[in-house]
Amino acid sequence: MHTVQNILSSFCRNFSNLFGNFVDLNGSLKVIFNDFPGGAHAFELIVRFCYNSNRMMEITPSSVALLCSAAHFLEMECDDGLGIPNLKPHIENFLEGIRFWTWSELLEALKQCQDLFTSQSYLAILDRIVDHLIERIASPCNSSPHTCSSNRSSFQFSCDSSSNNSWRNNCSGATWWFEHLLFLKIELLDKVIRTMISRDFDHGIVSKFLFYYHNSSCLGAAQAEKIEATKVVINLLSLLDVRSLSCKDLFNLYRSSISLKTSICCKNKIESLIGPLLDQATIDYLLLPSPRGRDHAYDVDFVLRLIHIFFSGGSFELTLNRLNRVVKMVDLFLVEVAPDPHLKPSEFEALITVLPDTSRESHDQLYLAMDMYLKVHAGLGDKEKMNICCTLNHEKLSAELLRHLTRNLVFPSEAKPRAHVTRQSRMKTLLQENDHLKNFFDSMFRKSFKNNDVKEGVDKRIYDAEELRLSTGVQKLRGDLEGMEGETQLASVKKSGIHIMSNAIYLPKLCS
């Protein structure tokens, strides 16, 4: 017993301090370590090293993390006093060759670290392994799939599954390593991803891996594990440039968080990531079922929050193309929710007024949504109807829908256009048709003139007569239209109560 104490104490400062306080050297001694890293197997390796006469020990990537943790726990930094190196210097010498390890050996060492993750004694070696792993990922030329095996390694890749066939087909791409890191537990994943971000790793690749990891890790996992994985993935995505994220994957993650009943904080973080990317979404993404306790078919409040986040700006420039895409999608969403009999007027009004007044170039879709909503909610009062219809701009309606509005009985009379507005719309339509007809005749005559020079004089007279007739018609239409516009101006002047002398203003002929 005395010999065992001396041997262990000569290499392990922890044992030296422990045995130095033990008085009865002849009595029995029992030492229990409840938190010894690596358990009995690691302690056996330490004892073998201490009893080895030449103090040599084979260290492999699959055992280096275990030995490093145990050596740190037992404080095996110094030598035995005879000039023979202790275990820690052996480990340091072995780690000098980490840059020559194969990809498989790096994964072995990382898996060993993960098994010891509850201990804090191995963090130094974990940092070195993670750093070299990321360096290898960032340099795919140094990590060919053909070098992912080693004679010293017990970690083997299966080549039978379709997923690995896909990996072999895409090993030269930037995502070849995704399947290899699916073994990471959520705590170690957090450390690896944060290290990648600190090393300026491509955010687009990192985000793709996080979505891939989340989808894979949630298959067959317990509810608590799914919630924890979702929470960590959301927090890591929040560290990335939002422009590198996939809008579709974010919506899928949001749906997953709803089904898992994650915290409101998690959902708010996802919404803050989706909002700036709203112009990349489609109408299907927005059709989320209403939360429990609500009778709505779809979650209207969710869409309103996304729109507010989109217009808040952030690091994105609000271009006209992005705005038009969001306007089109919101109008489609309005048409989808308008037939919902449980949608309150205040909520529908919030949807139709959430966009700036000048954002819509056409109000046709808006009119169709209002028409459906008012027909489904026939019991609304005139005030509620007017609150909804006041957003409608008659000048941005097509001629067909403007005529439909004048005959629509579900709209209050105050929301319908006046007669002169309808006449102006018809006149403008006729002008456009006549201009188009004139251009058509013009092109047809010129084409015939080009191929027939003999009849030039006769055809020119015919062409001039036709042109004169069309021009006269157009001039007449334009005159009538200007006259009606003058009536509108005069009516507004009279209504305002401003008196103007007859010789101080020119009135069109139809207004005199």
Short mmCIF file of C-alpha atoms in Angstrom, two decimals:
data_model
loop_
_atom_site.label_atom_id
_atom_site.label_comp_id
_atom_site.label_asym_id
_atom_site.label_seq_id
_atom_site.Cartn_x
_atom_site.Cartn_y
_atom_site.Cartn_z
CA MET A 1 0.00 0.00 0.00
CA HIS A 2 2.87 2.29 0.85
CA THR A 3 4.37 1.65 -2.59
CA VAL A 4 1.12 2.48 -4.39
CA GLN A 5 0.85 5.74 -2.45
CA ASN A 6 4.41 6.72 -3.33
CA ILE A 7 4.00 5.93 -7.04
CA LEU A 8 0.72 7.80 -7.42
CA SER A 9 1.91 10.70 -5.25
CA SER A 10 5.07 11.12 -7.34
CA PHE A 11 2.97 11.88 -10.46
CA CYS A 12 -0.29 13.23 -9.09
CA ARG A 13 -0.24 16.30 -6.86
CA ASN A 14 -3.83 15.58 -5.93
CA PHE A 15 -2.81 12.20 -4.41
CA SER A 16 0.28 13.74 -2.85
CA ASN A 17 -1.82 16.27 -0.95
CA LEU A 18 -4.34 13.61 -0.01
CA PHE A 19 -1.82 11.05 1.29
CA GLY A 20 0.26 13.71 3.02
CA ASN A 21 -2.64 14.35 5.41
CA PHE A 22 -3.11 10.64 6.11
CA VAL A 23 -1.50 9.78 9.50
CA ASP A 24 -2.09 6.03 9.92
CA LEU A 25 0.07 4.58 7.14
CA ASN A 26 -0.61 1.00 8.33
CA GLY A 27 -4.37 1.33 8.24
CA SER A 28 -6.57 0.69 5.21
CA LEU A 29 -7.20 3.60 2.86
CA LYS A 30 -10.15 3.99 0.52
CA VAL A 31 -10.31 6.91 -1.92
CA ILE A 32 -13.58 7.70 -3.74
CA PHE A 33 -13.86 10.25 -6.55
CA ASN A 34 -17.51 10.79 -7.42
CA ASP A 35 -16.76 13.20 -10.26
CA PHE A 36 -13.62 11.69 -11.76
CA PRO A 37 -13.65 12.50 -15.51
CA GLY A 38 -13.87 9.36 -17.62
CA GLY A 39 -14.68 7.09 -14.70
CA ALA A 40 -12.87 3.82 -13.98
CA HIS A 41 -11.51 3.48 -17.52
CA ALA A 42 -9.70 6.81 -17.34
CA PHE A 43 -8.30 6.04 -13.88
CA GLU A 44 -6.98 2.69 -15.17
CA LEU A 45 -5.12 4.48 -17.97
CA ILE A 46 -3.57 6.87 -15.44
CA VAL A 47 -2.37 4.00 -13.20
CA ARG A 48 -0.86 2.20 -16.20
CA PHE A 49 1.09 5.30 -17.08
CA CYS A 50 2.40 5.69 -13.53
CA TYR A 51 3.48 2.04 -13.30
CA ASN A 52 5.06 1.95 -16.76
CA SER A 53 8.84 1.83 -16.27
CA ASN A 54 9.68 3.97 -19.30
CA ARG A 55 6.70 6.29 -18.76
CA MET A 56 5.66 5.84 -22.40
CA MET A 57 2.03 5.61 -23.34
CA GLU A 58 0.20 5.35 -26.64
CA ILE A 59 -2.13 8.32 -27.02
CA THR A 60 -4.77 8.35 -29.77
CA PRO A 61 -7.32 10.94 -30.87
CA SER A 62 -10.03 8.79 -29.27
CA SER A 63 -8.30 8.83 -25.86
CA VAL A 64 -6.50 12.17 -25.74
CA ALA A 65 -9.49 14.10 -24.37
CA LEU A 66 -10.03 11.47 -21.68
CA LEU A 67 -6.37 11.49 -20.62
CA CYS A 68 -6.17 15.27 -20.69
CA SER A 69 -9.20 15.63 -18.44
CA ALA A 70 -7.98 13.01 -15.97
CA ALA A 71 -4.44 14.46 -15.89
CA HIS A 72 -5.84 17.91 -15.18
CA PHE A 73 -8.07 16.56 -12.42
CA LEU A 74 -5.13 14.79 -10.71
CA GLU A 75 -2.74 17.73 -11.33
CA MET A 76 -0.15 15.71 -13.28
CA GLU A 77 1.77 18.72 -14.57
CA CYS A 78 5.19 18.19 -12.92
CA ASP A 79 7.68 15.33 -13.40
CA ASP A 80 8.55 12.67 -10.80
CA GLY A 81 11.78 14.34 -9.68
CA LEU A 82 13.96 12.01 -11.77
CA GLY A 83 13.73 14.01 -14.96
CA ILE A 84 11.02 11.75 -16.48
CA PRO A 85 8.17 13.82 -18.04
CA ASN A 86 4.72 13.56 -16.57
CA LEU A 87 1.53 12.77 -18.51
CA LYS A 88 0.54 16.33 -19.41
CA PRO A 89 3.78 17.03 -21.34
CA HIS A 90 3.17 13.78 -23.25
CA ILE A 91 -0.32 15.01 -24.17
CA GLU A 92 1.00 18.41 -25.28
CA ASN A 93 3.57 16.74 -27.53
CA PHE A 94 0.83 14.60 -29.06
CA LEU A 95 -1.41 17.61 -29.71
CA GLU A 96 1.35 19.32 -31.65
CA GLY A 97 0.48 16.99 -34.52
CA ILE A 98 -3.25 17.75 -34.51
CA ARG A 99 -2.95 19.50 -37.87
CA PHE A 100 -2.03 16.12 -39.38
CA TRP A 101 -5.09 14.34 -38.02
CA THR A 102 -7.64 13.06 -40.50
CA TRP A 103 -11.19 14.34 -40.52
CA SER A 104 -12.35 11.11 -38.87
CA GLU A 105 -9.85 11.51 -36.04
CA LEU A 106 -10.99 15.07 -35.36
CA LEU A 107 -14.55 13.82 -35.08
CA GLU A 108 -13.44 11.04 -32.71
CA ALA A 109 -11.76 13.53 -30.41
CA LEU A 110 -14.79 15.83 -30.54
CA LYS A 111 -17.10 12.96 -29.62
CA GLN A 112 -14.84 12.14 -26.67
CA CYS A 113 -15.03 15.76 -25.53
CA GLN A 114 -18.80 15.65 -25.78
CA ASP A 115 -18.96 12.61 -23.49
CA LEU A 116 -16.98 14.62 -20.92
CA PHE A 117 -18.95 17.80 -21.37
CA THR A 118 -20.13 17.89 -17.75
CA SER A 119 -16.51 18.35 -16.65
CA GLN A 120 -14.74 21.70 -16.87
CA SER A 121 -11.24 20.20 -16.95
CA TYR A 122 -11.00 19.62 -20.68
CA LEU A 123 -11.98 23.02 -22.09
CA ALA A 124 -8.49 23.83 -23.30
CA ILE A 125 -8.26 20.77 -25.51
CA LEU A 126 -11.85 21.28 -26.69
CA ASP A 127 -10.98 24.73 -27.99
CA ARG A 128 -8.05 23.33 -29.93
CA ILE A 129 -10.12 20.54 -31.46
CA VAL A 130 -12.98 22.88 -32.41
CA ASP A 131 -10.57 25.40 -33.94
CA HIS A 132 -8.94 22.75 -36.14
CA LEU A 133 -12.33 21.29 -37.05
CA ILE A 134 -13.57 24.67 -38.28
CA GLU A 135 -10.32 25.30 -40.11
CA ARG A 136 -10.73 21.97 -41.87
CA ILE A 137 -14.34 22.76 -42.81
CA ALA A 138 -13.34 26.15 -44.18
CA SER A 139 -10.67 24.48 -46.32
CA PRO A 140 -12.46 21.61 -48.11
CA CYS A 141 -9.34 20.89 -50.18
CA ASN A 142 -7.70 19.70 -46.97
CA SER A 143 -10.59 17.45 -45.95
CA SER A 144 -11.30 15.14 -48.83
CA PRO A 145 -13.90 12.47 -48.08
CA HIS A 146 -11.27 9.87 -48.95
CA THR A 147 -9.25 10.90 -45.88
CA CYS A 148 -12.09 10.46 -43.43
CA SER A 149 -10.79 7.12 -42.16
CA SER A 150 -7.77 6.12 -40.12
CA ASN A 151 -6.18 2.91 -38.87
CA ARG A 152 -6.14 4.41 -35.38
CA SER A 153 -9.74 5.42 -35.44
CA SER A 154 -12.72 3.49 -34.20
CA PHE A 155 -15.17 5.98 -35.74
CA GLN A 156 -16.60 4.65 -39.00
CA PHE A 157 -18.93 6.23 -41.53
CA SER A 158 -21.79 4.22 -42.96
CA CYS A 159 -21.78 4.11 -46.75
CA ASP A 160 -25.07 2.28 -47.14
CA SER A 161 -27.62 5.03 -46.59
CA SER A 162 -28.96 7.35 -49.23
CA SER A 163 -27.95 10.34 -47.13
CA ASN A 164 -24.31 9.33 -47.35
CA ASN A 165 -24.68 8.78 -51.08
CA SER A 166 -25.88 12.37 -51.25
CA TRP A 167 -22.92 13.44 -49.15
CA ARG A 168 -20.48 11.69 -51.47
CA ASN A 169 -22.09 13.39 -54.46
CA ASN A 170 -21.77 16.81 -52.81
CA CYS A 171 -18.54 16.42 -50.86
CA SER A 172 -16.90 19.18 -52.87
CA GLY A 173 -19.61 21.68 -51.90
CA ALA A 174 -19.82 23.89 -48.86
CA THR A 175 -22.29 21.62 -47.02
CA TRP A 176 -20.43 18.30 -47.18
CA TRP A 177 -19.86 18.28 -43.40
CA PHE A 178 -23.49 18.72 -42.29
CA GLU A 179 -24.26 15.04 -41.69
CA HIS A 180 -20.97 14.48 -39.84
CA LEU A 181 -21.83 16.96 -37.07
CA LEU A 182 -25.35 15.76 -36.38
CA PHE A 183 -24.01 13.81 -33.38
CA LEU A 184 -23.38 17.08 -31.53
CA LYS A 185 -25.45 17.58 -28.43
CA ILE A 186 -27.10 20.94 -28.05
CA GLU A 187 -24.55 22.30 -25.55
CA LEU A 188 -21.58 21.47 -27.76
CA LEU A 189 -23.44 22.68 -30.85
CA ASP A 190 -23.79 26.09 -29.21
CA LYS A 191 -20.03 26.28 -28.63
CA VAL A 192 -19.11 25.12 -32.15
CA ILE A 193 -21.47 27.57 -33.87
CA ARG A 194 -20.41 30.52 -31.71
CA THR A 195 -16.79 29.72 -32.53
CA MET A 196 -17.66 29.62 -36.24
CA ILE A 197 -19.29 33.04 -36.01
CA SER A 198 -16.29 34.48 -34.14
CA ARG A 199 -14.05 33.15 -36.94
CA ASP A 200 -16.14 35.00 -39.57
CA PHE A 201 -17.47 31.76 -41.03
CA ASP A 202 -19.96 32.21 -43.88
CA HIS A 203 -23.30 33.07 -42.23
CA GLY A 204 -25.32 31.56 -45.06
CA ILE A 205 -23.66 28.16 -44.59
CA VAL A 206 -24.02 28.35 -40.80
CA SER A 207 -27.74 29.12 -41.06
CA LYS A 208 -28.30 26.22 -43.47
CA PHE A 209 -26.59 23.86 -41.05
CA LEU A 210 -28.66 25.12 -38.12
CA PHE A 211 -31.91 24.51 -40.00
CA TYR A 212 -30.65 21.09 -41.13
CA TYR A 213 -29.58 20.22 -37.58
CA HIS A 214 -32.91 21.31 -36.12
CA ASN A 215 -34.94 19.24 -38.57
CA SER A 216 -32.76 16.16 -38.02
CA SER A 217 -32.40 16.39 -34.25
CA CYS A 218 -36.14 16.76 -33.67
CA LEU A 219 -36.93 13.47 -35.40
CA GLY A 220 -37.79 10.96 -32.70
CA ALA A 221 -36.63 13.24 -29.88
CA ALA A 222 -38.53 13.82 -26.67
CA GLN A 223 -40.64 16.95 -26.27
CA ALA A 224 -38.22 18.59 -23.84
CA GLU A 225 -35.27 17.92 -26.17
CA LYS A 226 -37.14 19.42 -29.12
CA ILE A 227 -37.94 22.58 -27.16
CA GLU A 228 -34.34 22.97 -25.99
CA ALA A 229 -32.98 22.43 -29.52
CA THR A 230 -35.45 24.95 -30.95
CA LYS A 231 -34.54 27.53 -28.32
CA VAL A 232 -30.78 27.20 -28.90
CA VAL A 233 -31.13 27.25 -32.71
CA ILE A 234 -33.24 30.42 -32.54
CA ASN A 235 -30.68 32.13 -30.30
CA LEU A 236 -27.85 31.17 -32.67
CA LEU A 237 -29.77 32.37 -35.74
CA SER A 238 -30.23 35.73 -34.00
CA LEU A 239 -26.44 36.15 -34.06
CA LEU A 240 -26.30 35.91 -37.87
CA ASP A 241 -26.84 38.50 -40.56
CA VAL A 242 -30.57 38.35 -41.28
CA ARG A 243 -29.88 38.66 -45.01
CA SER A 244 -28.19 35.25 -44.93
CA LEU A 245 -31.29 33.47 -43.62
CA SER A 246 -33.90 31.56 -45.58
CA CYS A 247 -37.38 33.05 -45.25
CA LYS A 248 -38.99 29.67 -45.92
CA ASP A 249 -36.92 27.92 -43.25
CA LEU A 250 -37.72 30.65 -40.74
CA PHE A 251 -41.45 30.18 -41.31
CA ASN A 252 -41.05 26.41 -40.85
CA LEU A 253 -39.14 27.04 -37.63
CA TYR A 254 -41.92 29.34 -36.46
CA ARG A 255 -44.53 26.66 -37.15
CA SER A 256 -42.41 24.19 -35.21
CA SER A 257 -42.13 26.57 -32.25
CA ILE A 258 -45.91 26.94 -32.22
CA SER A 259 -46.48 23.20 -32.15
CA LEU A 260 -43.89 22.83 -29.37
CA LYS A 261 -45.47 25.67 -27.37
CA THR A 262 -42.20 27.50 -26.91
CA SER A 263 -41.99 30.75 -24.99
CA ILE A 264 -43.23 34.07 -26.34
CA CYS A 265 -39.64 35.30 -26.26
CA CYS A 266 -38.59 32.60 -28.76
CA LYS A 267 -41.49 33.43 -31.08
CA ASN A 268 -40.72 37.14 -30.92
CA LYS A 269 -37.11 36.44 -31.93
CA ILE A 270 -38.23 34.48 -34.98
CA GLU A 271 -40.69 37.23 -35.96
CA SER A 272 -37.89 39.80 -35.73
CA LEU A 273 -35.95 37.66 -38.23
CA ILE A 274 -38.88 37.04 -40.58
CA GLY A 275 -40.13 40.65 -40.70
CA PRO A 276 -37.25 42.15 -42.73
CA LEU A 277 -37.54 39.25 -45.19
CA LEU A 278 -41.30 39.56 -45.69
CA ASP A 279 -40.89 40.50 -49.35
CA GLN A 280 -39.39 37.03 -49.95
CA ALA A 281 -42.41 35.23 -48.52
CA THR A 282 -45.41 33.82 -50.38
CA ILE A 283 -49.05 33.85 -49.39
CA ASP A 284 -48.83 30.22 -48.20
CA TYR A 285 -46.31 31.25 -45.53
CA LEU A 286 -48.75 33.73 -44.00
CA LEU A 287 -51.69 31.37 -43.71
CA LEU A 288 -50.94 30.21 -40.18
CA PRO A 289 -53.83 28.83 -38.11
CA SER A 290 -55.19 31.14 -35.46
CA PRO A 291 -53.93 30.56 -31.88
CA ARG A 292 -56.01 28.54 -29.48
CA GLY A 293 -58.90 30.44 -28.01
CA ARG A 294 -59.42 32.46 -31.18
CA ASP A 295 -62.13 31.62 -33.72
CA HIS A 296 -60.32 33.14 -36.69
CA ALA A 297 -59.28 30.91 -39.54
CA TYR A 298 -55.82 32.53 -39.72
CA ASP A 299 -53.51 34.41 -37.36
CA VAL A 300 -54.12 38.01 -38.39
CA ASP A 301 -52.12 39.53 -35.53
CA PHE A 302 -49.04 37.58 -36.65
CA VAL A 303 -49.24 39.10 -40.14
CA LEU A 304 -49.75 42.60 -38.74
CA ARG A 305 -46.66 42.23 -36.56
CA LEU A 306 -44.56 41.10 -39.53
CA ILE A 307 -45.71 44.07 -41.62
CA HIS A 308 -44.81 46.53 -38.86
CA ILE A 309 -41.36 44.94 -38.54
CA PHE A 310 -40.88 45.13 -42.31
CA PHE A 311 -41.64 48.86 -42.43
CA SER A 312 -39.50 49.57 -39.39
CA GLY A 313 -36.56 49.24 -41.76
CA GLY A 314 -33.54 47.87 -39.96
CA SER A 315 -30.49 47.24 -42.10
CA PHE A 316 -32.57 46.77 -45.28
CA GLU A 317 -33.28 49.44 -47.84
CA LEU A 318 -36.99 49.71 -48.62
CA THR A 319 -36.91 49.64 -52.42
CA LEU A 320 -39.94 49.97 -54.69
CA ASN A 321 -39.70 46.34 -55.82
CA ARG A 322 -39.67 45.06 -52.24
CA LEU A 323 -42.61 47.29 -51.35
CA ASN A 324 -44.65 46.13 -54.35
CA ARG A 325 -44.11 42.48 -53.46
CA VAL A 326 -45.30 43.03 -49.90
CA VAL A 327 -48.34 45.04 -51.08
CA LYS A 328 -49.33 42.29 -53.49
CA MET A 329 -49.01 39.63 -50.82
CA VAL A 330 -50.99 41.62 -48.25
CA ASP A 331 -53.81 42.11 -50.75
CA LEU A 332 -53.85 38.38 -51.43
CA PHE A 333 -54.00 37.76 -47.68
CA LEU A 334 -56.95 40.17 -47.44
CA VAL A 335 -58.84 38.15 -50.05
CA GLU A 336 -58.10 34.96 -48.09
CA VAL A 337 -59.33 36.24 -44.70
CA ALA A 338 -62.26 38.36 -45.94
CA PRO A 339 -64.75 35.43 -46.06
CA ASP A 340 -63.98 34.56 -42.40
CA PRO A 341 -67.23 35.19 -40.50
CA HIS A 342 -65.34 35.44 -37.18
CA LEU A 343 -63.01 38.24 -38.30
CA LYS A 344 -63.93 41.42 -36.43
CA PRO A 345 -64.38 44.70 -38.33
CA SER A 346 -61.59 46.35 -36.31
CA GLU A 347 -59.17 43.59 -37.28
CA PHE A 348 -60.13 43.74 -40.96
CA GLU A 349 -59.79 47.52 -40.82
CA ALA A 350 -56.31 47.14 -39.29
CA LEU A 351 -55.31 44.90 -42.20
CA ILE A 352 -56.48 47.26 -44.92
CA THR A 353 -54.90 50.33 -43.27
CA VAL A 354 -51.58 48.80 -42.21
CA LEU A 355 -49.96 49.76 -45.53
CA PRO A 356 -49.14 53.41 -46.36
CA ASP A 357 -51.77 55.17 -48.49
CA THR A 358 -49.39 55.65 -51.41
CA SER A 359 -48.09 52.08 -51.49
CA ARG A 360 -50.89 50.62 -53.63
CA GLU A 361 -50.90 51.43 -57.33
CA SER A 362 -54.25 49.67 -57.81
CA HIS A 363 -57.14 49.18 -55.41
CA ASP A 364 -58.81 46.36 -57.37
CA GLN A 365 -57.77 43.59 -54.96
CA LEU A 366 -58.65 45.79 -52.00
CA TYR A 367 -62.13 46.35 -53.42
CA LEU A 368 -62.67 42.63 -53.98
CA ALA A 369 -61.65 41.89 -50.38
CA MET A 370 -64.00 44.61 -49.06
CA ASP A 371 -66.83 43.30 -51.22
CA MET A 372 -66.44 39.76 -49.84
CA TYR A 373 -66.14 40.95 -46.25
CA LEU A 374 -69.24 43.17 -46.42
CA LYS A 375 -71.28 40.38 -48.01
CA VAL A 376 -70.27 37.89 -45.29
CA HIS A 377 -70.81 40.49 -42.53
CA ALA A 378 -74.14 41.83 -43.77
CA GLY A 379 -75.19 42.93 -40.30
CA LEU A 380 -72.60 45.69 -39.96
CA GLY A 381 -73.79 49.23 -39.34
CA ASP A 382 -73.16 52.12 -41.72
CA LYS A 383 -70.45 53.56 -39.47
CA GLU A 384 -68.51 50.28 -39.40
CA LYS A 385 -68.92 49.95 -43.15
CA MET A 386 -67.65 53.48 -43.74
CA ASN A 387 -64.62 52.86 -41.52
CA ILE A 388 -63.74 50.00 -43.85
CA CYS A 389 -64.65 51.65 -47.16
CA CYS A 390 -62.99 55.02 -46.52
CA THR A 391 -59.63 53.54 -47.47
CA LEU A 392 -60.84 52.79 -51.00
CA ASN A 393 -59.53 55.20 -53.64
CA HIS A 394 -61.90 55.39 -56.60
CA GLU A 395 -59.23 56.80 -58.88
CA LYS A 396 -57.16 53.63 -58.42
CA LEU A 397 -60.00 51.32 -59.45
CA SER A 398 -60.26 49.90 -62.94
CA ALA A 399 -63.21 51.09 -65.04
CA GLU A 400 -64.93 47.72 -64.75
CA LEU A 401 -64.75 47.59 -60.95
CA LEU A 402 -65.73 51.25 -60.69
CA ARG A 403 -68.94 50.47 -62.61
CA HIS A 404 -69.46 47.43 -60.37
CA LEU A 405 -69.10 49.63 -57.28
CA THR A 406 -71.82 52.02 -58.42
CA ARG A 407 -74.28 49.11 -58.58
CA ASN A 408 -73.00 47.30 -55.45
CA LEU A 409 -75.72 47.25 -52.80
CA VAL A 410 -73.48 46.10 -49.92
CA PHE A 411 -71.46 49.33 -50.02
CA PRO A 412 -72.97 52.39 -48.31
CA SER A 413 -74.01 55.18 -50.65
CA GLU A 414 -71.41 57.53 -49.15
CA ALA A 415 -68.67 55.16 -50.31
CA LYS A 416 -69.79 55.14 -53.94
CA PRO A 417 -68.40 57.52 -56.57
CA ARG A 418 -70.45 60.45 -57.78
CA ALA A 419 -71.93 60.49 -61.27
CA HIS A 420 -69.36 62.84 -62.79
CA VAL A 421 -66.53 60.62 -61.52
CA THR A 422 -68.08 57.64 -63.30
CA ARG A 423 -68.52 59.67 -66.50
CA GLN A 424 -64.91 60.81 -66.35
CA SER A 425 -63.79 57.19 -66.02
CA ARG A 426 -65.82 56.18 -69.08
CA MET A 427 -64.50 59.10 -71.11
CA LYS A 428 -60.89 58.26 -70.24
CA THR A 429 -61.49 54.69 -71.29
CA LEU A 430 -62.93 55.87 -74.64
CA LEU A 431 -59.93 58.13 -75.17
CA GLN A 432 -57.56 55.28 -74.61
CA GLU A 433 -59.52 53.09 -77.03
CA ASN A 434 -59.57 55.77 -79.72
CA ASP A 435 -55.85 56.46 -79.32
CA HIS A 436 -55.21 52.77 -79.71
CA LEU A 437 -57.46 52.64 -82.82
CA LYS A 438 -55.68 55.62 -84.35
CA ASN A 439 -52.29 54.01 -83.83
CA PHE A 440 -53.58 50.81 -85.39
CA PHE A 441 -54.82 52.57 -88.56
CA ASP A 442 -51.63 54.57 -88.70
CA SER A 443 -49.47 51.47 -88.71
CA MET A 444 -51.70 49.66 -91.24
CA PHE A 445 -51.71 52.58 -93.73
CA ARG A 446 -47.95 53.10 -93.51
CA LYS A 447 -47.37 49.41 -94.14
CA SER A 448 -49.54 49.51 -97.26
CA PHE A 449 -47.85 52.70 -98.51
CA LYS A 450 -44.45 51.11 -98.26
CA ASN A 451 -45.39 48.35 -100.71
CA ASN A 452 -47.55 50.39 -103.11
CA ASP A 453 -46.13 53.67 -104.42
CA VAL A 454 -48.43 53.88 -107.45
CA LYS A 455 -51.55 54.72 -105.45
CA GLU A 456 -49.75 57.15 -103.20
CA GLY A 457 -51.84 60.20 -104.01
CA VAL A 458 -55.21 58.49 -103.65
CA ASP A 459 -54.21 56.54 -100.52
CA LYS A 460 -52.77 59.67 -98.93
CA ARG A 461 -56.09 61.47 -99.34
CA ILE A 462 -57.91 58.52 -97.81
CA TYR A 463 -55.42 58.37 -94.93
CA ASP A 464 -55.70 62.14 -94.30
CA ALA A 465 -59.48 61.92 -94.24
CA GLU A 466 -59.42 59.01 -91.80
CA GLU A 467 -56.91 60.76 -89.61
CA LEU A 468 -59.01 63.94 -89.62
CA ARG A 469 -62.11 61.96 -88.62
CA LEU A 470 -60.31 60.22 -85.73
CA SER A 471 -58.65 63.46 -84.61
CA THR A 472 -61.99 65.26 -84.60
CA GLY A 473 -63.54 62.49 -82.46
CA VAL A 474 -60.69 62.52 -80.02
CA GLN A 475 -60.72 66.32 -79.80
CA LYS A 476 -64.44 66.21 -79.04
CA LEU A 477 -63.98 63.59 -76.34
CA ARG A 478 -61.14 65.52 -74.78
CA GLY A 479 -63.23 68.69 -74.82
CA ASP A 480 -66.10 66.95 -73.07
CA LEU A 481 -63.73 65.53 -70.48
CA GLU A 482 -62.16 68.92 -69.80
CA GLY A 483 -65.61 70.34 -69.43
CA MET A 484 -66.57 67.81 -66.80
CA GLU A 485 -63.32 68.45 -64.94
CA GLY A 486 -64.16 72.12 -64.99
CA GLU A 487 -67.55 71.35 -63.49
CA THR A 488 -65.79 69.50 -60.69
CA GLN A 489 -63.50 72.45 -60.01
CA LEU A 490 -66.40 74.91 -60.06
CA ALA A 491 -68.44 72.75 -57.70
CA SER A 492 -65.58 72.58 -55.24
CA VAL A 493 -65.12 76.36 -55.41
CA LYS A 494 -68.80 77.00 -54.75
CA LYS A 495 -68.83 74.49 -51.94
CA SER A 496 -65.91 76.22 -50.21
CA GLY A 497 -67.79 79.49 -50.18
CA ILE A 498 -65.14 81.51 -52.07
CA HIS A 499 -66.61 84.14 -54.44
CA ILE A 500 -64.71 84.89 -57.62
CA MET A 501 -65.50 87.65 -60.08
CA SER A 502 -66.72 86.42 -63.44
CA ASN A 503 -64.07 88.41 -65.32
CA ALA A 504 -61.22 87.02 -63.14
CA ILE A 505 -61.53 83.37 -64.12
CA TYR A 506 -62.04 81.47 -67.33
CA LEU A 507 -64.74 78.82 -67.27
CA PRO A 508 -64.92 76.07 -69.88
CA LYS A 509 -67.70 76.21 -72.38
CA LEU A 510 -69.81 73.59 -70.66
CA CYS A 511 -69.68 75.52 -67.39
CA SER A 512 -70.80 78.92 -68.76
#
